[in-house]
Amino acid sequence: MSDEIQIDTDDLERRMKGAMDSLRQEFASLRTGRASASMVEPIMVDAYGSMTPINQIGTVNVPEPRMVTINVWDKGLVGKAEKAIRESGLGINPQLNGTIIMLPIPELNEERRRELTKVAAQYAESARVAIRNVRRDGMDQIKKAKGAGMSEDDQKFWETEVQDLTNKNIALIDKALEGKQAEIMQV
């Protein structure tokens, strides 16, 4: 029988933190009626034969609360960047001014706000599922360790540790979702 079988909770915690970071990124890309440079981060442009993030082909600025501008460095990429923005699903109509693409952020109507809160809820649920998958992996590790000679007391201890870690991260997701939905519904 082994003396002390350890479960790698640091790895589980790191993976759960990764799910939270991913959720924050998805939330940042949701439009809330205010301009934000992070809105355009997920947009990829076909530049020089490969898909490139839009912030790597030009400077992204927020000169006004309802305006995002992208100063494209290469004139030849302006059309491709504009096309990528139109096809991104942001629902913003880009306006060209030379090499500068202006993205005016329209007011959100009530119906669109409700749709966005549902999208935010879907993102949060995906993050919860990812956290539960990490929890399942942790519980599987504990079962294997029990087969390798872990005592029942140690098993209960590690199961509690993994469950507490899961509960803490799910609570963080719920809090982030609540904040994002409040931000979206704010007029």
mmCIF file of C-alpha atoms in Angstrom:
data_model
loop_
_atom_site.group_PDB
_atom_site.id
_atom_site.type_symbol
_atom_site.label_atom_id
_atom_site.label_comp_id
_atom_site.label_asym_id
_atom_site.label_seq_id
_atom_site.Cartn_x
_atom_site.Cartn_y
_atom_site.Cartn_z
ATOM 1 C CA MET A 1 0.000 0.000 0.000
ATOM 2 C CA SER A 2 1.337 3.466 -0.855
ATOM 3 C CA ASP A 3 1.973 5.984 1.910
ATOM 4 C CA GLU A 4 0.486 9.182 0.447
ATOM 5 C CA ILE A 5 -1.178 9.160 -2.953
ATOM 6 C CA GLN A 6 -1.537 12.730 -4.191
ATOM 7 C CA ILE A 7 -4.124 13.988 -6.670
ATOM 8 C CA ASP A 8 -2.861 16.817 -8.895
ATOM 9 C CA THR A 9 -5.369 19.534 -7.912
ATOM 10 C CA ASP A 10 -3.052 22.215 -9.340
ATOM 11 C CA ASP A 11 -3.563 20.752 -12.818
ATOM 12 C CA LEU A 12 -7.333 20.559 -12.286
ATOM 13 C CA GLU A 13 -7.367 24.160 -11.044
ATOM 14 C CA ARG A 14 -5.289 25.321 -14.031
ATOM 15 C CA ARG A 15 -7.685 23.629 -16.454
ATOM 16 C CA MET A 16 -10.714 25.170 -14.710
ATOM 17 C CA LYS A 17 -9.022 28.571 -14.848
ATOM 18 C CA GLY A 18 -8.552 28.021 -18.589
ATOM 19 C CA ALA A 19 -12.316 27.532 -18.966
ATOM 20 C CA MET A 20 -12.897 30.803 -17.051
ATOM 21 C CA ASP A 21 -10.380 32.668 -19.239
ATOM 22 C CA SER A 22 -12.108 31.359 -22.346
ATOM 23 C CA LEU A 23 -15.477 32.529 -20.984
ATOM 24 C CA ARG A 24 -14.096 36.008 -20.277
ATOM 25 C CA GLN A 25 -12.826 36.206 -23.869
ATOM 26 C CA GLU A 26 -16.202 35.162 -25.249
ATOM 27 C CA PHE A 27 -17.955 37.710 -23.015
ATOM 28 C CA ALA A 28 -15.573 40.445 -24.196
ATOM 29 C CA SER A 29 -16.549 39.769 -27.801
ATOM 30 C CA LEU A 30 -20.265 40.260 -27.034
ATOM 31 C CA ARG A 31 -21.493 43.666 -28.099
ATOM 32 C CA THR A 32 -23.070 45.675 -25.290
ATOM 33 C CA GLY A 33 -23.830 48.965 -27.042
ATOM 34 C CA ARG A 34 -20.475 50.446 -26.034
ATOM 35 C CA ALA A 35 -17.401 50.353 -28.232
ATOM 36 C CA SER A 36 -14.565 48.075 -27.178
ATOM 37 C CA ALA A 37 -11.404 47.021 -29.008
ATOM 38 C CA SER A 38 -11.968 43.446 -27.800
ATOM 39 C CA MET A 39 -15.136 43.243 -29.961
ATOM 40 C CA VAL A 40 -13.017 42.770 -33.080
ATOM 41 C CA GLU A 41 -10.390 40.412 -31.579
ATOM 42 C CA PRO A 42 -12.048 37.195 -32.837
ATOM 43 C CA ILE A 43 -12.239 38.511 -36.431
ATOM 44 C CA MET A 44 -9.770 36.796 -38.754
ATOM 45 C CA VAL A 45 -8.692 38.324 -42.102
ATOM 46 C CA ASP A 46 -7.263 36.420 -45.072
ATOM 47 C CA ALA A 47 -3.950 38.290 -45.250
ATOM 48 C CA TYR A 48 -0.945 37.142 -47.259
ATOM 49 C CA GLY A 49 -2.354 33.653 -47.710
ATOM 50 C CA SER A 50 -3.154 32.886 -44.076
ATOM 51 C CA MET A 51 -5.890 33.774 -41.601
ATOM 52 C CA THR A 52 -4.617 36.608 -39.406
ATOM 53 C CA PRO A 53 -6.287 38.326 -36.425
ATOM 54 C CA ILE A 54 -7.558 41.769 -37.444
ATOM 55 C CA ASN A 55 -5.468 43.458 -34.732
ATOM 56 C CA GLN A 56 -2.319 42.190 -36.496
ATOM 57 C CA ILE A 57 -3.066 43.942 -39.792
ATOM 58 C CA GLY A 58 -3.903 47.351 -38.332
ATOM 59 C CA THR A 59 -4.251 49.510 -35.245
ATOM 60 C CA VAL A 60 -7.549 49.134 -33.378
ATOM 61 C CA ASN A 61 -8.722 52.274 -31.534
ATOM 62 C CA VAL A 62 -11.817 53.430 -29.657
ATOM 63 C CA PRO A 63 -11.911 57.222 -30.265
ATOM 64 C CA GLU A 64 -15.509 57.622 -29.017
ATOM 65 C CA PRO A 65 -17.845 55.569 -26.794
ATOM 66 C CA ARG A 66 -19.783 54.378 -29.876
ATOM 67 C CA MET A 67 -16.987 54.058 -32.458
ATOM 68 C CA VAL A 68 -14.206 51.566 -33.143
ATOM 69 C CA THR A 69 -11.641 52.415 -35.814
ATOM 70 C CA ILE A 70 -9.142 50.115 -37.480
ATOM 71 C CA ASN A 71 -6.236 51.814 -39.263
ATOM 72 C CA VAL A 72 -5.143 49.095 -41.728
ATOM 73 C CA TRP A 73 -1.404 49.286 -42.452
ATOM 74 C CA ASP A 74 -1.530 47.733 -45.942
ATOM 75 C CA LYS A 75 -3.908 49.377 -48.444
ATOM 76 C CA GLY A 76 -4.380 46.045 -50.201
ATOM 77 C CA LEU A 77 -5.923 44.489 -47.087
ATOM 78 C CA VAL A 78 -8.602 47.147 -46.470
ATOM 79 C CA GLY A 79 -11.196 45.363 -48.637
ATOM 80 C CA LYS A 80 -10.438 41.968 -47.088
ATOM 81 C CA ALA A 81 -10.678 43.414 -43.577
ATOM 82 C CA GLU A 82 -13.990 45.095 -44.403
ATOM 83 C CA LYS A 83 -15.338 41.812 -45.812
ATOM 84 C CA ALA A 84 -14.199 39.902 -42.716
ATOM 85 C CA ILE A 85 -16.008 42.415 -40.463
ATOM 86 C CA ARG A 86 -19.222 42.153 -42.504
ATOM 87 C CA GLU A 87 -19.122 38.337 -42.357
ATOM 88 C CA SER A 88 -18.163 38.170 -38.658
ATOM 89 C CA GLY A 89 -21.728 38.307 -37.352
ATOM 90 C CA LEU A 90 -21.069 41.424 -35.259
ATOM 91 C CA GLY A 91 -23.996 43.136 -36.942
ATOM 92 C CA ILE A 92 -21.958 46.279 -37.612
ATOM 93 C CA ASN A 93 -21.786 47.998 -40.991
ATOM 94 C CA PRO A 94 -18.159 49.150 -41.563
ATOM 95 C CA GLN A 95 -17.504 52.528 -43.218
ATOM 96 C CA LEU A 96 -14.302 53.169 -45.157
ATOM 97 C CA ASN A 97 -12.236 56.346 -45.040
ATOM 98 C CA GLY A 98 -9.026 55.598 -46.976
ATOM 99 C CA THR A 99 -7.161 52.964 -44.955
ATOM 100 C CA ILE A 100 -9.289 53.583 -41.864
ATOM 101 C CA ILE A 101 -12.292 51.338 -41.260
ATOM 102 C CA MET A 102 -14.849 52.932 -38.938
ATOM 103 C CA LEU A 103 -17.297 50.759 -37.030
ATOM 104 C CA PRO A 104 -20.170 52.841 -35.597
ATOM 105 C CA ILE A 105 -21.825 50.940 -32.750
ATOM 106 C CA PRO A 106 -25.608 51.352 -32.975
ATOM 107 C CA GLU A 107 -27.887 51.464 -29.937
ATOM 108 C CA LEU A 108 -29.150 48.025 -29.006
ATOM 109 C CA ASN A 109 -32.899 47.552 -29.024
ATOM 110 C CA GLU A 110 -34.666 45.536 -26.322
ATOM 111 C CA GLU A 111 -35.060 42.431 -28.499
ATOM 112 C CA ARG A 112 -31.348 42.382 -29.408
ATOM 113 C CA ARG A 113 -30.395 42.834 -25.738
ATOM 114 C CA ARG A 114 -32.478 39.794 -24.792
ATOM 115 C CA GLU A 115 -30.845 37.751 -27.595
ATOM 116 C CA LEU A 116 -27.393 38.757 -26.344
ATOM 117 C CA THR A 117 -28.242 37.725 -22.762
ATOM 118 C CA LYS A 118 -29.240 34.294 -24.115
ATOM 119 C CA VAL A 119 -25.941 34.052 -26.014
ATOM 120 C CA ALA A 120 -24.073 34.991 -22.820
ATOM 121 C CA ALA A 121 -25.983 32.269 -20.954
ATOM 122 C CA GLN A 122 -24.958 29.723 -23.628
ATOM 123 C CA TYR A 123 -21.304 30.751 -23.260
ATOM 124 C CA ALA A 124 -21.591 30.352 -19.475
ATOM 125 C CA GLU A 125 -23.189 26.911 -19.813
ATOM 126 C CA SER A 126 -20.350 25.786 -22.105
ATOM 127 C CA ALA A 127 -17.860 26.928 -19.462
ATOM 128 C CA ARG A 128 -19.801 25.052 -16.743
ATOM 129 C CA VAL A 129 -19.687 21.882 -18.872
ATOM 130 C CA ALA A 130 -15.915 22.309 -19.322
ATOM 131 C CA ILE A 131 -15.486 22.668 -15.534
ATOM 132 C CA ARG A 132 -17.623 19.575 -14.907
ATOM 133 C CA ASN A 133 -15.497 17.626 -17.393
ATOM 134 C CA VAL A 134 -12.378 18.610 -15.443
ATOM 135 C CA ARG A 135 -14.163 17.524 -12.235
ATOM 136 C CA ARG A 136 -14.961 14.152 -13.833
ATOM 137 C CA ASP A 137 -11.284 13.731 -14.756
ATOM 138 C CA GLY A 138 -10.325 14.486 -11.148
ATOM 139 C CA MET A 139 -12.823 11.949 -9.807
ATOM 140 C CA ASP A 140 -11.462 9.365 -12.274
ATOM 141 C CA GLN A 141 -7.946 10.008 -10.919
ATOM 142 C CA ILE A 142 -9.252 9.416 -7.393
ATOM 143 C CA LYS A 143 -10.921 6.127 -8.421
ATOM 144 C CA LYS A 144 -7.665 4.948 -10.014
ATOM 145 C CA ALA A 145 -5.740 5.929 -6.886
ATOM 146 C CA LYS A 146 -8.213 3.998 -4.724
ATOM 147 C CA GLY A 147 -7.508 0.960 -6.894
ATOM 148 C CA ALA A 148 -3.784 1.602 -6.290
ATOM 149 C CA GLY A 149 -4.295 1.487 -2.527
ATOM 150 C CA MET A 150 -5.637 4.895 -1.455
ATOM 151 C CA SER A 151 -7.437 4.748 1.897
ATOM 152 C CA GLU A 152 -11.139 5.537 2.067
ATOM 153 C CA ASP A 153 -10.469 8.609 4.245
ATOM 154 C CA ASP A 154 -8.007 9.962 1.655
ATOM 155 C CA GLN A 155 -10.514 9.240 -1.091
ATOM 156 C CA LYS A 156 -13.216 11.250 0.711
ATOM 157 C CA PHE A 157 -10.740 14.082 1.348
ATOM 158 C CA TRP A 158 -9.721 14.353 -2.336
ATOM 159 C CA GLU A 159 -13.313 14.036 -3.559
ATOM 160 C CA THR A 160 -14.242 16.945 -1.288
ATOM 161 C CA GLU A 161 -11.261 18.974 -2.538
ATOM 162 C CA VAL A 162 -12.212 18.435 -6.197
ATOM 163 C CA GLN A 163 -15.884 19.198 -5.506
ATOM 164 C CA ASP A 164 -15.005 22.410 -3.608
ATOM 165 C CA LEU A 165 -12.806 23.514 -6.507
ATOM 166 C CA THR A 166 -15.666 22.798 -8.926
ATOM 167 C CA ASN A 167 -18.224 24.666 -6.805
ATOM 168 C CA LYS A 168 -15.906 27.679 -6.503
ATOM 169 C CA ASN A 169 -15.405 27.889 -10.279
ATOM 170 C CA ILE A 170 -19.104 27.375 -11.094
ATOM 171 C CA ALA A 171 -19.908 30.227 -8.668
ATOM 172 C CA LEU A 172 -17.373 32.439 -10.496
ATOM 173 C CA ILE A 173 -19.054 31.620 -13.817
ATOM 174 C CA ASP A 174 -22.489 32.432 -12.403
ATOM 175 C CA LYS A 175 -21.206 35.746 -11.027
ATOM 176 C CA ALA A 176 -19.547 36.653 -14.360
ATOM 177 C CA LEU A 177 -22.759 35.780 -16.251
ATOM 178 C CA GLU A 178 -24.864 37.879 -13.880
ATOM 179 C CA GLY A 179 -22.524 40.869 -14.406
ATOM 180 C CA LYS A 180 -22.464 40.469 -18.190
ATOM 181 C CA GLN A 181 -26.257 40.165 -18.431
ATOM 182 C CA ALA A 182 -26.675 43.285 -16.294
ATOM 183 C CA GLU A 183 -24.188 45.114 -18.557
ATOM 184 C CA ILE A 184 -26.066 44.015 -21.701
ATOM 185 C CA MET A 185 -29.489 45.022 -20.348
ATOM 186 C CA GLN A 186 -28.220 48.422 -19.165
ATOM 187 C CA VAL A 187 -29.640 51.148 -21.411
#
